[in-house]
Amino acid sequence: KAGVTQTPRYLIKTRGQQVTLSCSPISGHRSVSWYQQTPGQGLQFLFEYFSETQRNKGNFPGRFSGRQFSNSRSEMNVSTLELGDSALYLCASSEGGLVALHFGNGTRLTVT
Amino acid sequence: KNQVEQSPQSLIILEGKNCTLQCNYTVSPFSNLRWYKQDTGRGPVSLTIMTFSENTKSNGRYTATLDADTKQSSLHITASQLSDSASYICVVMGNTDKLIFGTGTRLQVFP
């Protein structure tokens, strides 16, 4: 099976712009979750989707949003980018329940 | 406040040696604890998942232990290899199903 695919791999944006990141989960996985990773804060949970419904949300401002499509693919959107949004954004998929998360290799976002 | 703390922050060992990484958490109530390995430039890879009732779980040369009473976990790596050089992240899930991540231990294995 193909692993979790995230696109693009790298992205450079300017403060104030918006960005959309994409995640294709492992085939058959209905749960997709998103994480932000920075050197200072480590990994932080953003949100989780299961069968197109947001099931859980972390403590991030409303500028961070996501959605999941009927084929389980997911997108994450960040509006009005700030310098502090520069980070590695990771997506993970699973079958749901107490099973391992399978992570993609992330999208490295740099905001200038 | 729910927190996960890992020690040491970084560790250098010689190839073939064993090492133990520590994880202390304050997450309550507790659901499960996970260890992940993250190579530079890659996403984390799951090593183990342990629930309240499990004390030990192994995955090859990796053995995780859990003491839910003292809220402590350890990851023991046996006969280290150069490919073990990575960051090791301890993750705890509470009853809200949200994952709380430790900041990781960076392990470097030298020949």
Coordinates of C-alpha atoms in Angstrom, one line a residue:
Chain A
K1 CA 0.0 0.0 0.0
A2 CA 1.2 3.5 -0.7
G3 CA 1.9 5.6 2.4
V4 CA 0.5 8.9 3.4
T5 CA 1.3 11.5 0.8
Q6 CA 1.5 15.2 1.6
T7 CA 1.8 18.0 -1.0
P8 CA 3.5 20.2 -1.5
R9 CA 6.7 19.2 0.3
Y10 CA 7.9 22.8 0.7
L11 CA 6.1 26.1 0.5
I12 CA 7.2 29.7 1.0
K13 CA 4.5 32.3 1.6
T14 CA 4.3 36.0 2.6
R15 CA 2.7 37.2 5.9
G16 CA -1.0 37.9 5.3
Q17 CA -1.4 35.3 2.6
Q18 CA -3.3 32.1 2.9
V19 CA -2.2 28.6 2.2
T20 CA -3.8 25.2 1.5
L21 CA -2.0 21.9 2.3
S22 CA -3.1 18.5 1.0
C23 CA -3.0 15.0 2.4
S24 CA -3.8 11.7 0.8
P25 CA -4.2 9.0 3.4
I26 CA -3.4 5.3 3.1
S27 CA -6.1 3.5 1.2
G28 CA -8.9 2.4 3.5
H29 CA -8.0 4.8 6.3
R30 CA -11.0 7.0 7.2
S31 CA -9.3 9.0 10.0
V32 CA -7.0 11.9 9.1
S33 CA -5.4 14.2 11.6
W34 CA -3.1 17.2 11.3
Y35 CA -0.2 18.4 13.4
Q36 CA 2.1 21.3 13.6
Q37 CA 5.8 20.7 14.5
T38 CA 8.2 23.6 15.5
P39 CA 11.5 23.5 17.2
G40 CA 10.2 25.4 20.2
Q41 CA 6.8 23.7 20.8
G42 CA 7.4 20.3 19.3
L43 CA 4.4 18.5 17.9
Q44 CA 1.0 19.9 18.5
F45 CA -2.4 18.5 17.5
L46 CA -4.5 20.6 15.1
F47 CA -7.6 18.6 14.3
E48 CA -8.9 15.2 13.3
Y49 CA -11.4 14.2 10.7
F50 CA -13.3 10.9 10.4
S51 CA -15.6 10.2 7.5
E52 CA -15.7 13.9 6.5
T53 CA -16.6 15.1 10.0
Q54 CA -14.3 17.0 12.4
R55 CA -14.1 14.7 15.4
N56 CA -11.6 16.6 17.5
K57 CA -9.8 20.0 17.5
G58 CA -6.7 21.3 19.2
N59 CA -6.0 24.7 20.7
F60 CA -5.3 26.7 17.6
P61 CA -6.9 29.9 16.4
G62 CA -9.7 29.9 13.8
R63 CA -7.3 30.8 11.1
F64 CA -6.5 27.1 11.0
S65 CA -9.2 25.1 9.3
G66 CA -9.5 21.8 7.5
R67 CA -11.8 19.5 5.7
Q68 CA -12.1 15.9 4.5
F69 CA -13.5 14.7 1.3
S70 CA -15.6 11.6 0.6
N71 CA -12.5 9.8 -0.6
S72 CA -10.8 10.5 2.8
R73 CA -8.3 13.0 1.3
S74 CA -7.9 16.0 3.5
E75 CA -6.9 19.6 3.1
M76 CA -5.7 22.1 5.7
N77 CA -6.0 25.8 5.3
V78 CA -4.3 28.6 7.1
S79 CA -5.5 32.1 6.5
T80 CA -3.8 35.5 7.2
L81 CA -0.4 33.8 7.7
E82 CA 1.8 35.0 10.5
L83 CA 5.6 34.5 10.9
G84 CA 4.9 32.1 13.7
D85 CA 3.1 29.8 11.4
S86 CA 6.4 28.7 9.9
A87 CA 6.6 25.0 10.8
L88 CA 6.5 21.5 9.5
Y89 CA 2.9 20.4 9.1
L90 CA 2.3 16.7 9.4
C91 CA -0.7 14.7 8.4
A92 CA -1.4 11.2 9.7
S93 CA -4.0 8.6 8.8
S94 CA -5.4 5.6 10.6
E95 CA -8.3 3.1 10.5
G96 CA -9.6 4.8 13.7
G97 CA -9.6 3.5 17.2
L98 CA -6.6 2.3 19.2
V99 CA -4.2 1.8 16.3
A100 CA -1.0 3.4 15.1
L101 CA -1.0 6.6 13.2
H102 CA 0.8 6.6 9.9
F103 CA 2.4 9.9 9.2
G104 CA 3.3 11.6 6.0
N105 CA 6.7 13.3 5.6
G106 CA 5.1 16.7 6.0
T107 CA 4.9 20.1 4.3
R108 CA 7.6 22.6 5.4
L109 CA 5.9 26.0 5.4
T110 CA 8.0 29.1 5.6
V111 CA 6.3 32.5 6.2
T112 CA 8.4 35.6 5.3
Chain B
K1 CA -2.2 21.1 33.0
N2 CA -1.7 17.9 30.9
Q3 CA 2.0 17.6 30.1
V4 CA 4.5 15.1 28.8
E5 CA 8.1 15.5 29.7
Q6 CA 11.0 13.5 28.2
S7 CA 14.6 13.1 29.3
P8 CA 17.3 13.4 28.4
Q9 CA 16.9 16.1 25.8
S10 CA 19.7 14.5 23.8
L11 CA 21.9 11.5 24.1
I12 CA 25.0 10.2 22.4
I13 CA 26.0 6.6 22.5
L14 CA 28.3 4.2 20.7
E15 CA 27.1 1.6 18.3
G16 CA 26.2 -1.6 20.0
K17 CA 25.5 -0.1 23.4
N18 CA 22.1 0.0 25.1
C19 CA 20.2 3.1 26.2
T20 CA 17.0 4.0 28.0
L21 CA 14.8 7.1 27.3
Q22 CA 12.4 8.4 29.9
C23 CA 8.9 9.9 29.7
N24 CA 6.9 11.3 32.6
Y25 CA 3.4 12.5 32.1
T26 CA 0.7 14.3 34.1
V27 CA -2.2 13.5 31.7
S28 CA -5.3 12.4 33.6
P29 CA -7.4 10.4 33.0
F30 CA -5.1 8.3 30.9
S31 CA -6.0 6.3 27.9
N32 CA -2.8 5.2 26.2
L33 CA 0.9 6.0 25.7
R34 CA 2.8 5.8 22.4
W35 CA 6.4 6.0 21.4
Y36 CA 7.4 7.3 17.9
K37 CA 10.7 7.4 16.1
Q38 CA 11.3 10.4 13.8
D39 CA 14.2 10.5 11.4
T40 CA 15.4 13.9 10.3
G41 CA 13.2 15.2 7.5
R42 CA 10.6 12.4 7.8
G43 CA 7.3 11.9 9.6
P44 CA 7.2 10.0 12.9
V45 CA 6.9 6.2 12.8
S46 CA 5.0 4.3 15.5
L47 CA 7.1 2.0 17.7
T48 CA 4.6 0.9 20.4
I49 CA 1.1 1.7 21.8
M50 CA 0.4 0.8 25.5
T51 CA -2.8 0.9 27.4
F52 CA -3.3 1.2 31.2
S53 CA -3.1 -2.6 31.7
E54 CA 0.1 -3.2 29.8
N55 CA 3.4 -3.0 31.6
T56 CA 5.8 -3.9 28.8
K57 CA 5.7 -4.1 25.0
S58 CA 8.5 -4.9 22.6
N59 CA 9.1 -4.1 18.9
G60 CA 12.3 -5.8 17.8
R61 CA 15.2 -4.1 19.7
Y62 CA 12.8 -1.5 21.2
T63 CA 11.1 -2.3 24.5
A64 CA 8.7 0.1 26.2
T65 CA 7.6 -0.1 29.8
L66 CA 4.7 1.7 31.5
D67 CA 4.0 2.4 35.1
A68 CA 0.5 4.0 35.2
D69 CA 0.7 4.4 38.9
T70 CA 3.7 6.7 38.8
K71 CA 2.9 8.0 35.3
Q72 CA 6.2 7.0 33.9
S73 CA 7.3 5.2 30.8
S74 CA 10.7 4.2 29.4
L75 CA 11.9 3.1 26.0
H76 CA 14.9 0.8 26.0
I77 CA 17.0 0.3 22.9
T78 CA 19.1 -2.8 22.8
A79 CA 22.4 -3.2 20.8
S80 CA 22.0 0.2 19.2
Q81 CA 22.6 0.6 15.5
L82 CA 23.6 3.7 13.4
S83 CA 20.0 3.7 12.0
D84 CA 18.7 4.3 15.5
S85 CA 19.9 7.9 15.3
A86 CA 16.7 9.9 15.4
S87 CA 14.3 11.7 17.7
Y88 CA 12.1 9.6 19.9
I89 CA 8.8 11.1 20.9
C90 CA 6.5 10.0 23.8
V91 CA 2.8 10.7 23.2
V92 CA 0.0 10.4 25.7
M93 CA -3.7 10.3 25.0
G94 CA -6.2 11.2 27.6
N95 CA -9.9 10.8 27.7
T96 CA -10.5 13.6 25.2
D97 CA -8.8 11.5 22.5
K98 CA -6.3 14.4 21.9
L99 CA -2.7 13.4 21.6
I100 CA -0.3 15.3 23.9
F101 CA 3.3 15.1 22.6
G102 CA 6.6 15.3 24.5
T103 CA 9.3 17.4 23.0
G104 CA 11.4 14.3 22.3
T105 CA 14.9 12.9 22.9
R106 CA 17.4 13.3 20.2
L107 CA 19.6 10.1 20.0
Q108 CA 22.8 10.0 18.1
V109 CA 24.6 6.7 17.6
F110 CA 28.2 6.9 16.6
P111 CA 30.4 4.0 15.2

